[in-house]
Coordinates of C-alpha atoms and ligand atoms in Angstrom, one line a residue:
M323 CA 71.8 102.1 -45.5
S324 CA 70.8 105.7 -44.8
K325 CA 73.3 108.4 -45.6
D326 CA 74.5 111.2 -43.4
V327 CA 72.6 114.2 -44.5
S328 CA 72.8 117.9 -43.7
M329 CA 69.9 119.8 -42.1
D330 CA 69.8 122.1 -45.2
T331 CA 69.2 119.1 -47.4
I332 CA 66.4 117.8 -45.2
V333 CA 64.8 121.2 -44.7
N334 CA 64.9 121.9 -48.4
L335 CA 63.4 118.5 -49.3
A336 CA 60.7 119.0 -46.6
K337 CA 59.7 122.3 -48.0
R338 CA 60.0 121.5 -51.7
R339 CA 57.9 118.3 -51.4
G340 CA 55.4 119.6 -48.9
F341 CA 56.4 117.8 -45.7
V342 CA 57.0 121.0 -43.6
F343 CA 56.7 124.7 -44.5
A344 CA 57.7 127.8 -42.5
G345 CA 54.6 128.9 -40.6
S346 CA 52.9 132.2 -41.6
E347 CA 55.4 132.6 -44.5
I348 CA 53.4 135.1 -46.5
Y349 CA 53.7 137.5 -43.6
G350 CA 57.5 137.0 -43.3
G351 CA 57.0 133.9 -41.1
L352 CA 57.0 133.6 -37.3
A353 CA 60.3 132.5 -35.9
N354 CA 60.5 128.8 -35.3
S355 CA 56.9 128.1 -36.3
W356 CA 56.4 125.3 -38.8
D357 CA 53.4 124.0 -40.7
Y358 CA 53.1 120.4 -41.8
G359 CA 52.1 120.2 -45.4
P360 CA 50.1 117.6 -47.4
L361 CA 52.8 114.9 -47.1
G362 CA 53.9 115.9 -43.6
V363 CA 50.4 115.5 -42.2
E364 CA 50.2 112.0 -43.7
L365 CA 53.6 111.0 -42.3
Q366 CA 52.7 112.5 -38.9
N367 CA 49.3 110.7 -38.9
N368 CA 51.0 107.4 -39.8
I369 CA 53.5 107.8 -36.9
K370 CA 50.6 108.5 -34.5
K371 CA 48.6 105.6 -35.8
A372 CA 51.5 103.2 -35.4
W373 CA 52.3 104.5 -31.9
W374 CA 48.7 104.2 -30.8
K375 CA 48.4 100.7 -32.1
K376 CA 51.7 99.5 -30.6
F377 CA 51.2 101.1 -27.2
V378 CA 47.4 101.3 -26.7
T379 CA 45.0 99.3 -28.8
S380 CA 47.2 96.1 -29.2
R381 CA 47.5 95.8 -25.5
L382 CA 45.1 94.8 -22.8
D383 CA 46.8 96.9 -20.0
M384 CA 46.5 100.3 -21.7
V385 CA 43.7 102.8 -22.4
G386 CA 43.8 106.2 -24.0
I387 CA 42.3 109.7 -23.3
D388 CA 42.1 113.0 -25.1
A389 CA 42.0 115.7 -22.5
A390 CA 41.4 119.5 -22.7
L391 CA 44.6 121.5 -23.5
I392 CA 43.7 124.1 -20.9
M393 CA 43.4 122.7 -17.5
N394 CA 42.5 124.2 -14.1
P395 CA 45.6 126.2 -13.1
K396 CA 45.7 124.4 -9.8
V397 CA 46.9 121.3 -11.8
W398 CA 50.1 123.2 -12.6
E399 CA 50.6 124.2 -9.0
A400 CA 50.2 120.7 -7.8
S401 CA 52.5 119.3 -10.5
G402 CA 55.3 121.7 -9.6
H403 CA 55.3 123.4 -13.0
V404 CA 54.4 126.9 -11.6
A405 CA 57.3 126.7 -9.1
T406 CA 59.9 124.8 -11.0
F407 CA 59.2 124.4 -14.7
S408 CA 61.8 127.0 -15.7
D409 CA 65.1 127.4 -17.5
P410 CA 67.9 129.7 -16.3
L411 CA 67.9 132.8 -18.6
V412 CA 70.8 135.2 -19.1
E413 CA 70.8 138.3 -21.2
C414 CA 73.7 140.1 -22.9
K415 CA 73.8 143.6 -21.4
N416 CA 75.2 145.0 -24.7
C417 CA 72.8 143.6 -27.4
H418 CA 70.1 142.1 -25.1
E419 CA 70.3 138.7 -26.8
R420 CA 68.9 136.0 -24.5
Y421 CA 70.4 132.6 -23.9
R422 CA 69.8 129.6 -21.7
A423 CA 72.6 129.8 -19.1
D424 CA 73.0 126.0 -19.2
Q425 CA 73.6 125.9 -22.9
I426 CA 76.4 128.5 -23.2
D427 CA 79.7 129.4 -21.5
V428 CA 78.7 132.5 -19.6
T429 CA 82.3 133.6 -19.3
A430 CA 82.7 133.6 -23.1
A431 CA 81.8 136.3 -25.6
C432 CA 78.2 136.9 -26.7
K433 CA 77.6 134.9 -29.9
K434 CA 75.6 137.7 -31.4
C435 CA 77.6 140.9 -30.7
G436 CA 80.9 139.5 -29.5
S437 CA 81.0 141.4 -26.2
K438 CA 82.8 139.6 -23.3
N439 CA 81.6 139.2 -19.7
T440 CA 78.4 141.1 -20.3
F441 CA 75.8 138.5 -19.2
T442 CA 73.3 139.2 -16.5
D443 CA 73.0 136.8 -13.6
P444 CA 70.8 133.8 -14.5
A445 CA 67.1 134.3 -13.7
A446 CA 64.5 131.5 -13.6
F447 CA 62.2 131.9 -16.6
N448 CA 59.0 129.9 -16.5
L449 CA 58.3 128.1 -19.7
M450 CA 54.5 127.9 -19.5
L451 CA 52.6 130.0 -22.0
K452 CA 49.8 132.0 -20.3
T453 CA 46.4 132.9 -21.6
F454 CA 43.2 134.4 -20.2
L455 CA 39.8 132.8 -20.1
G456 CA 36.8 135.0 -20.6
P457 CA 36.6 138.8 -21.3
K458 CA 38.7 140.0 -18.3
E459 CA 42.4 139.8 -18.5
D460 CA 43.1 139.6 -14.8
V461 CA 44.8 137.1 -12.5
A462 CA 41.6 135.3 -11.7
A463 CA 41.1 134.6 -15.5
Q464 CA 44.7 133.5 -16.0
A465 CA 45.3 130.0 -17.3
Y466 CA 48.1 128.0 -18.9
L467 CA 48.4 126.1 -22.2
R468 CA 49.6 122.7 -21.1
P469 CA 53.3 122.2 -21.1
E470 CA 52.9 118.4 -21.2
T471 CA 50.1 116.0 -21.7
A472 CA 51.0 113.9 -18.6
Q473 CA 49.1 115.8 -16.0
A474 CA 45.7 114.9 -17.5
M475 CA 46.5 111.2 -17.0
F476 CA 47.0 111.9 -13.3
A477 CA 44.0 114.3 -12.9
D478 CA 41.7 111.8 -14.6
F479 CA 43.3 108.8 -12.9
S480 CA 40.3 107.8 -10.7
Q481 CA 37.7 108.4 -13.5
V482 CA 39.7 106.2 -15.9
L483 CA 40.2 103.5 -13.2
A484 CA 36.5 103.5 -12.4
S485 CA 35.2 103.5 -16.0
S486 CA 37.7 101.1 -17.5
R487 CA 37.9 98.7 -14.6
K488 CA 41.7 98.3 -15.2
R489 CA 43.9 96.9 -12.5
V490 CA 47.5 97.9 -11.6
P491 CA 49.7 97.5 -13.5
F492 CA 48.1 99.5 -16.3
G493 CA 48.7 102.6 -18.3
I494 CA 46.9 105.7 -19.6
A495 CA 48.1 107.1 -22.9
Q496 CA 47.6 110.4 -24.8
I497 CA 48.7 112.1 -27.9
G498 CA 48.4 115.8 -28.0
R499 CA 49.8 119.3 -28.3
A500 CA 51.9 120.9 -25.7
F501 CA 53.2 124.5 -25.4
R502 CA 56.5 125.8 -24.0
N503 CA 57.9 129.3 -24.2
E504 CA 61.4 128.0 -25.1
I505 CA 64.1 130.6 -24.7
T506 CA 66.2 129.1 -27.6
P507 CA 64.0 127.3 -30.0
G508 CA 65.7 126.1 -33.2
N509 CA 67.1 123.4 -35.4
F510 CA 64.0 123.2 -37.6
I511 CA 61.3 121.2 -35.9
F512 CA 63.6 119.9 -33.1
R513 CA 62.9 122.6 -30.5
V514 CA 59.7 124.6 -31.1
R515 CA 57.2 126.3 -28.9
E516 CA 54.2 124.1 -29.8
F517 CA 54.6 120.4 -30.4
D518 CA 52.9 117.1 -30.0
I519 CA 53.8 114.6 -27.4
M520 CA 52.9 110.9 -27.5
E521 CA 53.2 109.6 -23.9
F522 CA 51.8 107.3 -21.3
E523 CA 51.8 107.0 -17.5
Y524 CA 52.2 103.4 -16.5
F525 CA 50.9 102.7 -12.9
V526 CA 52.7 100.0 -11.0
H527 CA 53.1 98.6 -7.5
P528 CA 56.0 100.6 -5.8
S529 CA 58.0 97.4 -5.3
E530 CA 58.0 96.6 -9.0
W531 CA 59.0 99.8 -10.7
E532 CA 62.5 98.6 -11.7
K533 CA 61.2 95.6 -13.6
H534 CA 58.6 97.8 -15.5
F535 CA 61.2 100.5 -16.1
E536 CA 63.5 98.0 -17.9
Y537 CA 60.6 96.5 -19.8
W538 CA 59.5 99.9 -21.2
L539 CA 63.0 100.9 -22.1
M540 CA 63.1 97.7 -24.3
E541 CA 59.8 98.6 -25.8
M542 CA 61.0 102.1 -26.7
H543 CA 64.0 100.5 -28.5
D544 CA 61.5 98.3 -30.3
W545 CA 59.5 101.3 -31.4
I546 CA 62.6 103.0 -32.7
E547 CA 63.3 100.0 -35.0
E548 CA 59.7 99.8 -36.0
C549 CA 59.9 103.4 -37.2
G550 CA 63.1 102.8 -39.2
I551 CA 65.0 105.2 -37.0
S552 CA 68.7 104.4 -37.2
T553 CA 69.6 102.2 -34.2
Q554 CA 73.3 103.1 -34.7
K555 CA 72.4 106.7 -34.2
S556 CA 70.2 106.1 -31.1
H557 CA 71.9 106.0 -27.7
D558 CA 70.7 105.6 -24.1
L559 CA 71.8 108.2 -21.6
E560 CA 71.4 107.6 -17.9
V561 CA 70.5 111.2 -16.8
L562 CA 72.3 112.4 -13.7
K563 CA 70.4 113.6 -10.7
E564 CA 71.2 117.3 -11.2
D565 CA 69.9 117.1 -14.8
R566 CA 66.7 115.3 -14.1
A567 CA 63.2 116.9 -14.1
H568 CA 61.9 117.9 -10.7
Y569 CA 59.6 114.9 -10.5
S570 CA 62.0 112.1 -11.5
S571 CA 64.3 109.8 -9.5
R572 CA 65.5 107.9 -12.5
T573 CA 65.5 109.0 -16.1
V574 CA 67.0 107.5 -19.2
D575 CA 67.0 109.7 -22.3
I576 CA 67.2 108.1 -25.7
E577 CA 69.4 110.5 -27.7
F578 CA 69.8 110.6 -31.5
D579 CA 72.7 111.8 -33.6
Y580 CA 71.1 114.7 -35.5
P581 CA 73.2 116.6 -38.0
F582 CA 73.6 119.3 -35.3
G583 CA 74.8 116.9 -32.7
R584 CA 73.6 114.3 -30.2
R585 CA 70.4 115.4 -28.5
E586 CA 67.3 114.1 -26.8
L587 CA 64.9 112.1 -28.9
Y588 CA 62.8 110.5 -26.1
G589 CA 62.7 110.2 -22.4
L590 CA 61.8 107.4 -19.9
A591 CA 61.2 108.7 -16.4
Y592 CA 60.4 107.0 -13.1
R593 CA 58.1 109.5 -11.5
G594 CA 57.4 107.5 -8.3
D595 CA 54.2 108.6 -6.6
F596 CA 55.1 112.3 -7.0
D597 CA 52.1 113.2 -9.2
L598 CA 49.3 111.2 -7.7
R599 CA 50.4 112.2 -4.2
N600 CA 50.6 115.9 -5.0
H601 CA 47.3 115.8 -6.8
S602 CA 45.7 114.0 -3.8
E603 CA 47.1 116.6 -1.4
H604 CA 46.1 119.6 -3.6
S605 CA 42.7 118.4 -4.7
G606 CA 41.7 116.7 -1.4
K607 CA 40.6 113.7 -3.5
D608 CA 42.0 110.3 -2.5
L609 CA 44.0 109.0 -5.5
S610 CA 45.2 105.8 -3.9
Y611 CA 44.5 102.3 -5.3
T612 CA 43.2 99.3 -3.4
D613 CA 44.3 96.0 -4.8
P614 CA 41.1 93.9 -5.2
V615 CA 42.9 90.6 -4.4
T616 CA 45.2 91.6 -1.5
S617 CA 43.2 94.7 -0.3
E618 CA 46.5 96.5 0.0
K619 CA 46.0 100.3 -0.4
Y620 CA 48.7 102.4 -1.9
I621 CA 49.5 105.2 -4.2
P622 CA 50.7 103.6 -7.5
H623 CA 54.1 104.6 -8.8
V624 CA 54.6 105.7 -12.3
I625 CA 56.8 104.9 -15.2
E626 CA 56.5 107.4 -18.0
P627 CA 57.8 106.8 -21.6
T628 CA 57.5 110.0 -23.6
F629 CA 58.0 110.5 -27.3
G630 CA 58.0 113.9 -29.1
L631 CA 56.2 113.6 -32.4
G632 CA 58.2 116.2 -34.2
R633 CA 61.5 114.7 -33.1
T634 CA 60.2 111.3 -34.3
F635 CA 59.3 112.8 -37.6
L636 CA 62.8 114.4 -37.9
A637 CA 64.6 111.2 -36.9
V638 CA 62.5 109.2 -39.3
L639 CA 63.3 111.5 -42.2
L640 CA 67.0 111.7 -41.3
S641 CA 67.3 107.9 -41.1
A642 CA 65.3 107.3 -44.3
Y643 CA 67.3 109.7 -46.4
D644 CA 69.6 108.1 -49.0
E645 CA 71.3 109.0 -52.2
E646 CA 72.6 106.6 -54.9
I647 CA 73.3 106.5 -58.6
G648 CA 70.1 105.5 -60.4
E649 CA 69.4 103.3 -63.5
D650 CA 70.2 106.2 -65.8
G651 CA 73.5 107.0 -64.1
E652 CA 72.1 110.1 -62.4
K653 CA 71.9 110.8 -58.7
R654 CA 68.8 109.3 -57.1
V655 CA 67.5 110.6 -53.8
V656 CA 65.4 108.0 -52.0
L657 CA 63.5 108.3 -48.7
R658 CA 63.6 104.7 -47.5
L659 CA 60.5 105.1 -45.3
K660 CA 59.0 102.0 -44.0
P661 CA 55.8 101.4 -46.1
H662 CA 53.5 101.7 -43.1
L663 CA 54.8 105.3 -42.5
A664 CA 55.1 106.4 -46.1
P665 CA 52.7 109.2 -46.9
V666 CA 51.9 107.9 -50.4
K667 CA 51.8 104.1 -50.7
A668 CA 51.7 103.9 -54.5
A669 CA 51.9 106.2 -57.5
I670 CA 49.9 105.3 -60.6
L671 CA 51.7 106.4 -63.7
P672 CA 50.5 106.2 -67.3
L673 CA 53.6 105.6 -69.4
M674 CA 52.4 108.2 -71.9
K675 CA 49.6 110.7 -71.7
K676 CA 47.6 108.9 -74.3
E677 CA 43.8 108.6 -74.0
E678 CA 43.7 104.8 -74.1
I679 CA 46.3 104.5 -71.4
V680 CA 44.9 107.2 -69.2
N681 CA 41.5 105.5 -69.5
V682 CA 43.0 102.5 -67.7
A683 CA 45.3 104.3 -65.3
K684 CA 42.9 106.9 -63.9
P685 CA 40.2 104.5 -62.8
L686 CA 42.8 102.2 -61.3
A687 CA 44.2 105.2 -59.3
E688 CA 40.6 106.1 -58.2
M689 CA 39.9 102.6 -57.1
L690 CA 43.2 102.2 -55.2
A691 CA 42.7 105.6 -53.5
K692 CA 39.7 104.2 -51.7
E693 CA 42.0 101.7 -50.0
F694 CA 45.2 103.7 -49.2
P695 CA 46.8 107.0 -50.2
V696 CA 48.0 107.0 -53.8
E697 CA 49.1 109.7 -56.3
Y698 CA 48.2 109.9 -59.9
D699 CA 50.8 111.6 -62.1
E700 CA 50.8 111.9 -65.9
T701 CA 53.2 114.8 -66.4
Q702 CA 56.9 114.6 -67.4
S703 CA 59.0 111.6 -68.4
I704 CA 58.6 108.4 -66.5
G705 CA 62.2 108.7 -65.2
K706 CA 61.4 112.1 -63.6
R707 CA 58.2 110.8 -62.1
Y708 CA 60.0 107.8 -60.5
R709 CA 62.5 110.3 -59.1
R710 CA 59.8 112.4 -57.5
Q711 CA 58.2 109.4 -55.9
D712 CA 61.6 108.1 -54.7
E713 CA 62.2 111.4 -53.1
I714 CA 59.0 111.4 -51.1
G715 CA 59.4 107.7 -50.1
T716 CA 56.6 106.1 -52.1
P717 CA 57.3 102.4 -51.9
Y718 CA 55.6 101.4 -55.2
C719 CA 55.1 102.9 -58.6
V720 CA 52.5 101.3 -60.8
T721 CA 53.0 101.9 -64.6
V722 CA 50.3 101.5 -67.1
D723 CA 51.6 101.0 -70.7
Y724 CA 50.4 99.9 -74.1
E725 CA 50.9 96.3 -73.2
S726 CA 48.4 96.8 -70.3
L727 CA 45.7 97.2 -72.9
E728 CA 46.4 93.7 -74.2
D729 CA 47.3 91.7 -71.1
N730 CA 45.3 93.6 -68.4
A731 CA 48.5 93.9 -66.3
V732 CA 50.7 96.7 -65.0
T733 CA 54.4 97.0 -64.0
V734 CA 55.0 97.5 -60.3
R735 CA 58.4 99.0 -59.4
D736 CA 59.8 98.6 -56.0
R737 CA 61.4 101.8 -54.6
D738 CA 64.3 100.1 -52.9
S739 CA 65.4 97.3 -55.2
M740 CA 64.0 99.1 -58.3
K741 CA 62.9 95.6 -59.5
Q742 CA 59.9 95.6 -61.7
E743 CA 57.2 93.0 -61.6
R744 CA 54.2 92.4 -63.9
V745 CA 51.0 92.2 -61.9
A746 CA 47.4 91.6 -63.2
I747 CA 45.3 94.7 -62.8
A748 CA 42.7 92.7 -60.9
E749 CA 45.3 91.7 -58.3
V750 CA 47.0 95.1 -57.8
K751 CA 44.9 96.1 -54.8
D752 CA 45.6 93.0 -52.8
Y753 CA 49.3 92.8 -54.0
L754 CA 50.0 96.3 -52.7
G755 CA 47.7 96.1 -49.7
E756 CA 49.7 93.2 -48.3
K757 CA 53.1 94.8 -48.9
I758 CA 52.3 98.1 -47.3
S759 CA 50.7 96.7 -44.2
T760 CA 53.9 95.2 -42.8
N761 CA 56.2 97.2 -40.5
N762 CA 59.3 95.6 -41.9
Ligands
LIG189 N1 55.7 114.3 -19.5 C1 57.1 114.3 -19.7 C2 57.6 115.3 -20.6 O1 56.9 116.2 -21.1 P1 59.8 116.1 -21.8 O2 61.1 115.5 -21.9 O3 59.8 117.5 -21.2 O4 58.9 115.2 -20.9 C3 58.6 115.1 -23.8 O5 59.1 116.2 -23.2 C4 59.2 114.9 -25.2 O6 58.7 116.0 -26.0 C5 60.7 115.0 -25.3 O7 61.3 113.7 -25.1 C6 60.9 115.4 -26.7 O8 60.8 114.4 -27.6 C7 59.7 116.4 -27.0 N2 60.0 117.8 -26.8 C8 60.3 118.4 -25.6 N3 60.5 119.7 -25.8 C9 60.3 120.0 -27.1 C10 60.3 121.1 -27.9 N4 60.5 122.4 -27.4 N5 60.1 121.0 -29.2 C11 59.8 119.8 -29.8 N6 59.8 118.6 -29.0 C12 60.0 118.7 -27.7

């Protein structure tokens, strides 16, 4: 069972063990910018790999793309982002602190300076980050960093259809970075200005959208379990009309109980034909689909499951965190990460830093490193080394001792049960390989 954990504990662990650091720290940082460190990048890659496998390569009805981050600005006019991708911004007239009007009580006192009734009227603040292409910084050169990855799936729809020869229903998936000039970023990696989205657009016949919508909601729940995200802390929320994005006529958010409250983890939106129709109208290209069997011609409707990578990362860490009293009576912090997500799969630990033992342990670590990520650690007491591996979620510790020199075997310790098993050195690779490849 995971334990309720504070954000401070998770942020400290993430920093100390190299999951996530404050960005640009040597220059005093940059507010709300975060860098993923050596363990963070592995965990992130493992999440992406598992997602791509589940939703793309293991299916016959899904293909992927990797589109440019900067698209023709007309894309954002057609998608509605130029006109409506905004949050209501208010400013305290006294201290000039800015807030999202929908996140505060505008009749209350300013949280920063305490002044009452000093807020300006809400003004729409567009969240897209602008840049310029080429040497001239004028309107003609203005472009946007994409605020979502979805639009490339619509803009590339006919090319994907023609080249992949897929038939409706089918989906186009992408994992990539998106940028939003959030008014109130915060809560560690929960709300930031650049983040990765894993999402797909699933194209269906208009009469079948409800069936597909329900199916994808179930698959999203399945994914949550597969990641080890606490199902008790995940909740579906039917989003009310007034709170839905401009393109959606049904949305279910999957929320998660973070230490700072229940907030969005993922979203599932029914986008209808909004995007393909608008891109058809704005580009002048026919984006309709003709059914090869019935010859019916129509604009496919779209179901869109969307998954923030950073929020997945955070929910995985929060769900995996556990504390208990260890073998030695001391507090043991354990990240109970599923083995397929763990950044380090096994730690190879010579019991003592003695030449004979190191001469067995190091080549074993080098051999295993060719198969999956391992760490080799010969410093400090064995107890401390176990603690360190528990805290980063390493599922197995492999200890080489004097006996290993006699029986050509090592002790494999299981992170969760702490049970130890003697395994022949010649079999360690297969033994661990099998255990870490499961999603259970
Ligand atoms: N194409 C649909 C779309 O972009 P969204 O709900 O605006 O939907 C997708 O964003 C996902 O990205 C969200 O479900 C959330 O997990 C994540 N996300 C959104 N804004 C974020 C931010 N500022 N920082 C980190 N993750 C964010």
